PDB file of C-alpha atoms in Angstrom:
ATOM      1  CA  MET A   1       0.000   0.000   0.000  1.00 51.00           C
ATOM      2  CA  ALA A   2       2.794   2.409   0.875  1.00 53.00           C
ATOM      3  CA  SER A   3       4.553   1.750  -2.438  1.00 59.00           C
ATOM      4  CA  ILE A   4       1.428   2.778  -4.414  1.00 63.00           C
ATOM      5  CA  TRP A   5       1.316   6.026  -2.410  1.00 58.00           C
ATOM      6  CA  HIS A   6       5.015   6.720  -3.190  1.00 57.00           C
ATOM      7  CA  ILE A   7       4.476   6.041  -6.882  1.00 63.00           C
ATOM      8  CA  SER A   8       1.467   8.387  -6.924  1.00 62.00           C
ATOM      9  CA  ILE A   9       3.504  11.218  -5.407  1.00 62.00           C
ATOM     10  CA  ILE A  10       6.352  10.680  -7.937  1.00 62.00           C
ATOM     11  CA  VAL A  11       3.872  10.698 -10.852  1.00 57.00           C
ATOM     12  CA  LEU A  12       2.261  13.936  -9.601  1.00 54.00           C
ATOM     13  CA  VAL A  13       5.656  15.630  -9.217  1.00 57.00           C
ATOM     14  CA  LEU A  14       6.683  14.567 -12.709  1.00 57.00           C
ATOM     15  CA  LEU A  15       3.364  15.652 -14.260  1.00 55.00           C
ATOM     16  CA  PHE A  16       3.188  19.073 -12.649  1.00 58.00           C
ATOM     17  CA  GLY A  17       6.875  19.996 -12.830  1.00 57.00           C
ATOM     18  CA  GLY A  18       7.716  20.088  -9.173  1.00 53.00           C
ATOM     19  CA  SER A  19      11.378  20.897  -9.887  1.00 56.00           C
ATOM     20  CA  LYS A  20      12.629  24.431 -10.469  1.00 61.00           C
ATOM     21  CA  ALA A  21      16.220  23.332 -11.065  1.00 58.00           C
ATOM     22  CA  LYS A  22      18.074  24.738 -14.067  1.00 62.00           C
ATOM     23  CA  PRO A  23      19.228  22.166 -16.604  1.00 61.00           C
ATOM     24  CA  ALA A  24      22.960  21.486 -16.714  1.00 61.00           C
ATOM     25  CA  ALA A  25      23.038  22.399 -20.406  1.00 63.00           C
ATOM     26  CA  PRO A  26      20.574  24.372 -22.471  1.00 67.00           C
ATOM     27  CA  PRO A  27      18.238  22.272 -24.602  1.00 68.00           C
ATOM     28  CA  HIS A  28      19.349  21.800 -28.191  1.00 63.00           C
ATOM     29  CA  THR A  29      17.044  22.635 -31.058  1.00 65.00           C
ATOM     30  CA  GLN A  30      16.670  20.096 -33.853  1.00 60.00           C
ATOM     31  CA  LEU A  31      18.639  22.436 -36.141  1.00 59.00           C
ATOM     32  CA  GLU A  32      21.619  22.441 -33.736  1.00 61.00           C
ATOM     33  CA  VAL A  33      21.555  18.656 -33.396  1.00 58.00           C
ATOM     34  CA  ASN A  34      21.564  18.126 -37.176  1.00 63.00           C
ATOM     35  CA  HIS A  35      24.171  20.811 -37.885  1.00 66.00           C
ATOM     36  CA  LYS A  36      27.477  19.303 -36.811  1.00 67.00           C
ATOM     37  CA  LYS A  37      30.818  20.849 -37.682  1.00 69.00           C
ATOM     38  CA  PRO A  38      32.478  18.998 -40.552  1.00 70.00           C
ATOM     39  CA  LEU A  39      35.970  17.579 -40.241  1.00 71.00           C
ATOM     40  CA  GLN A  40      38.608  19.887 -41.610  1.00 73.00           C
ATOM     41  CA  THR A  41      39.392  18.899 -45.171  1.00 79.00           C
ATOM     42  CA  PHE A  42      41.352  21.862 -46.483  1.00 83.00           C
ATOM     43  CA  ARG A  43      44.717  20.213 -45.729  1.00 82.00           C
ATOM     44  CA  PRO A  44      46.074  16.783 -44.812  1.00 86.00           C
ATOM     45  CA  TYR A  45      46.198  15.883 -41.136  1.00 85.00           C
ATOM     46  CA  ASN A  46      49.627  16.072 -39.496  1.00 85.00           C
ATOM     47  CA  ILE A  47      50.053  12.913 -37.405  1.00 86.00           C
ATOM     48  CA  ALA A  48      53.226  12.785 -35.318  1.00 87.00           C
ATOM     49  CA  HIS A  49      54.257   9.129 -35.240  1.00 85.00           C
ATOM     50  CA  ARG A  50      55.999   8.544 -31.880  1.00 85.00           C
ATOM     51  CA  GLY A  51      56.422  12.293 -31.481  1.00 84.00           C
ATOM     52  CA  SER A  52      58.699  14.469 -33.598  1.00 81.00           C
ATOM     53  CA  ASN A  53      60.882  11.627 -34.809  1.00 73.00           C
ATOM     54  CA  GLY A  54      64.142  12.148 -36.644  1.00 78.00           C
ATOM     55  CA  GLU A  55      65.027  15.151 -34.534  1.00 80.00           C
ATOM     56  CA  LEU A  56      64.592  13.841 -30.985  1.00 83.00           C
ATOM     57  CA  PRO A  57      64.462  10.345 -29.475  1.00 82.00           C
ATOM     58  CA  GLU A  58      61.093   8.762 -30.272  1.00 81.00           C
ATOM     59  CA  GLU A  59      58.473   8.108 -27.589  1.00 83.00           C
ATOM     60  CA  THR A  60      59.903  10.760 -25.236  1.00 84.00           C
ATOM     61  CA  SER A  61      58.176  13.740 -23.663  1.00 85.00           C
ATOM     62  CA  ALA A  62      60.568  16.031 -25.554  1.00 88.00           C
ATOM     63  CA  ALA A  63      59.474  14.483 -28.868  1.00 88.00           C
ATOM     64  CA  TYR A  64      55.787  14.821 -27.945  1.00 88.00           C
ATOM     65  CA  LEU A  65      56.220  18.467 -26.913  1.00 90.00           C
ATOM     66  CA  ARG A  66      58.105  19.262 -30.139  1.00 90.00           C
ATOM     67  CA  ALA A  67      55.310  17.660 -32.177  1.00 89.00           C
ATOM     68  CA  ILE A  68      52.789  19.889 -30.380  1.00 90.00           C
ATOM     69  CA  GLU A  69      54.959  22.965 -31.005  1.00 90.00           C
ATOM     70  CA  GLU A  70      55.159  22.019 -34.692  1.00 88.00           C
ATOM     71  CA  GLY A  71      51.358  21.954 -34.931  1.00 87.00           C
ATOM     72  CA  SER A  72      50.611  18.239 -35.084  1.00 88.00           C
ATOM     73  CA  ASP A  73      46.925  17.392 -35.187  1.00 88.00           C
ATOM     74  CA  PHE A  74      47.437  13.993 -33.516  1.00 88.00           C
ATOM     75  CA  ILE A  75      50.258  12.161 -31.748  1.00 86.00           C
ATOM     76  CA  GLU A  76      50.423   8.390 -32.240  1.00 87.00           C
ATOM     77  CA  THR A  77      52.056   6.619 -29.308  1.00 86.00           C
ATOM     78  CA  ASP A  78      52.739   3.052 -28.271  1.00 84.00           C
ATOM     79  CA  ILE A  79      51.674   2.691 -24.642  1.00 83.00           C
ATOM     80  CA  LEU A  80      52.568  -0.410 -22.652  1.00 81.00           C
ATOM     81  CA  ALA A  81      51.924  -1.327 -19.026  1.00 81.00           C
ATOM     82  CA  SER A  82      54.817  -2.549 -16.930  1.00 79.00           C
ATOM     83  CA  LYS A  83      54.317  -5.424 -14.506  1.00 77.00           C
ATOM     84  CA  ASP A  84      53.920  -2.979 -11.620  1.00 81.00           C
ATOM     85  CA  GLY A  85      51.194  -1.066 -13.479  1.00 83.00           C
ATOM     86  CA  HIS A  86      53.160   1.943 -14.717  1.00 84.00           C
ATOM     87  CA  LEU A  87      52.313   3.128 -18.228  1.00 84.00           C
ATOM     88  CA  ILE A  88      55.264   3.771 -20.517  1.00 83.00           C
ATOM     89  CA  CYS A  89      55.553   4.879 -24.116  1.00 83.00           C
ATOM     90  CA  PHE A  90      57.740   2.373 -25.902  1.00 81.00           C
ATOM     91  CA  HIS A  91      57.766   1.046 -29.454  1.00 79.00           C
ATOM     92  CA  GLY A  92      60.267  -1.800 -29.401  1.00 78.00           C
ATOM     93  CA  VAL A  93      59.678  -5.402 -28.470  1.00 81.00           C
ATOM     94  CA  THR A  94      62.584  -5.613 -26.012  1.00 86.00           C
ATOM     95  CA  LEU A  95      64.394  -3.088 -23.860  1.00 85.00           C
ATOM     96  CA  ASP A  96      67.838  -4.228 -25.065  1.00 85.00           C
ATOM     97  CA  ALA A  97      68.406  -1.700 -27.865  1.00 80.00           C
ATOM     98  CA  THR A  98      67.158   1.393 -26.023  1.00 80.00           C
ATOM     99  CA  THR A  99      68.372   0.880 -22.453  1.00 84.00           C
ATOM    100  CA  ASP A 100      71.432  -0.386 -20.600  1.00 89.00           C
ATOM    101  CA  VAL A 101      69.471  -3.268 -19.079  1.00 89.00           C
ATOM    102  CA  ALA A 102      71.936  -5.837 -20.491  1.00 90.00           C
ATOM    103  CA  ASN A 103      74.747  -4.250 -18.441  1.00 93.00           C
ATOM    104  CA  ARG A 104      72.753  -4.140 -15.195  1.00 92.00           C
ATOM    105  CA  THR A 105      73.445  -7.225 -13.089  1.00 92.00           C
ATOM    106  CA  GLU A 106      70.346  -6.630 -10.922  1.00 91.00           C
ATOM    107  CA  PHE A 107      68.166  -7.389 -13.974  1.00 88.00           C
ATOM    108  CA  ALA A 108      70.084 -10.430 -15.264  1.00 89.00           C
ATOM    109  CA  ASP A 109      67.426 -12.859 -14.000  1.00 90.00           C
ATOM    110  CA  ARG A 110      64.683 -11.027 -15.915  1.00 88.00           C
ATOM    111  CA  LYS A 111      65.933 -11.942 -19.367  1.00 91.00           C
ATOM    112  CA  GLY A 112      63.445 -14.174 -21.111  1.00 90.00           C
ATOM    113  CA  THR A 113      62.456 -15.739 -24.406  1.00 92.00           C
ATOM    114  CA  TYR A 114      58.992 -15.182 -25.821  1.00 89.00           C
ATOM    115  CA  GLU A 115      57.295 -15.882 -29.113  1.00 89.00           C
ATOM    116  CA  VAL A 116      56.819 -12.625 -31.007  1.00 87.00           C
ATOM    117  CA  GLU A 117      55.001 -12.767 -34.351  1.00 86.00           C
ATOM    118  CA  GLY A 118      55.823 -16.450 -34.761  1.00 90.00           C
ATOM    119  CA  GLU A 119      59.517 -16.266 -33.840  1.00 91.00           C
ATOM    120  CA  ASN A 120      61.340 -16.725 -30.545  1.00 93.00           C
ATOM    121  CA  VAL A 121      62.874 -13.488 -29.264  1.00 91.00           C
ATOM    122  CA  THR A 122      65.247 -13.367 -26.296  1.00 93.00           C
ATOM    123  CA  GLY A 123      65.771 -10.204 -24.275  1.00 92.00           C
ATOM    124  CA  TRP A 124      64.344  -7.991 -21.562  1.00 89.00           C
ATOM    125  CA  PHE A 125      60.630  -7.346 -22.129  1.00 86.00           C
ATOM    126  CA  VAL A 126      58.313  -4.671 -20.723  1.00 80.00           C
ATOM    127  CA  GLY A 127      55.743  -6.275 -18.432  1.00 70.00           C
ATOM    128  CA  SER A 128      57.516  -9.600 -18.225  1.00 59.00           C
ATOM    129  CA  THR A 129      55.730 -11.822 -15.723  1.00 50.00           C
ATOM    130  CA  ASP A 130      58.261 -14.629 -15.179  1.00 49.00           C
ATOM    131  CA  HIS A 131      60.205 -12.783 -12.470  1.00 42.00           C
ATOM    132  CA  GLN A 132      59.563 -11.201  -9.114  1.00 39.00           C
ATOM    133  CA  ALA A 133      59.531  -7.403  -8.950  1.00 38.00           C
ATOM    134  CA  SER A 134      62.452  -6.050  -6.966  1.00 36.00           C
TER     135      SER A 134
END
């Protein structure tokens, strides 16, 4: 019985506009809804692949900032998650060619072999799960 009473009150409030609150955004007319801005087509898009490559090391904040300064429309990045949940921008498969991990004895036990695109690759991988985090 009480639930019918509650429903009746809610229906009356909805029917007679019991709220004087302002809407979060003004209502859109049908003309505004149908009139969307077109994509720019007067020039090609400038997409910075891994930042401003060729001038600065790729996938670095300096390369991303330079791409923004140069007027890039988009920046394409390669984002990976490390085992401990940190996000890093990195394009390679292993860390060997871009870091000194091979010379660091504290990481020697983290070297592994994984199948990458049908071939076995040995090295230090981002997000490797066959070791304990130090």
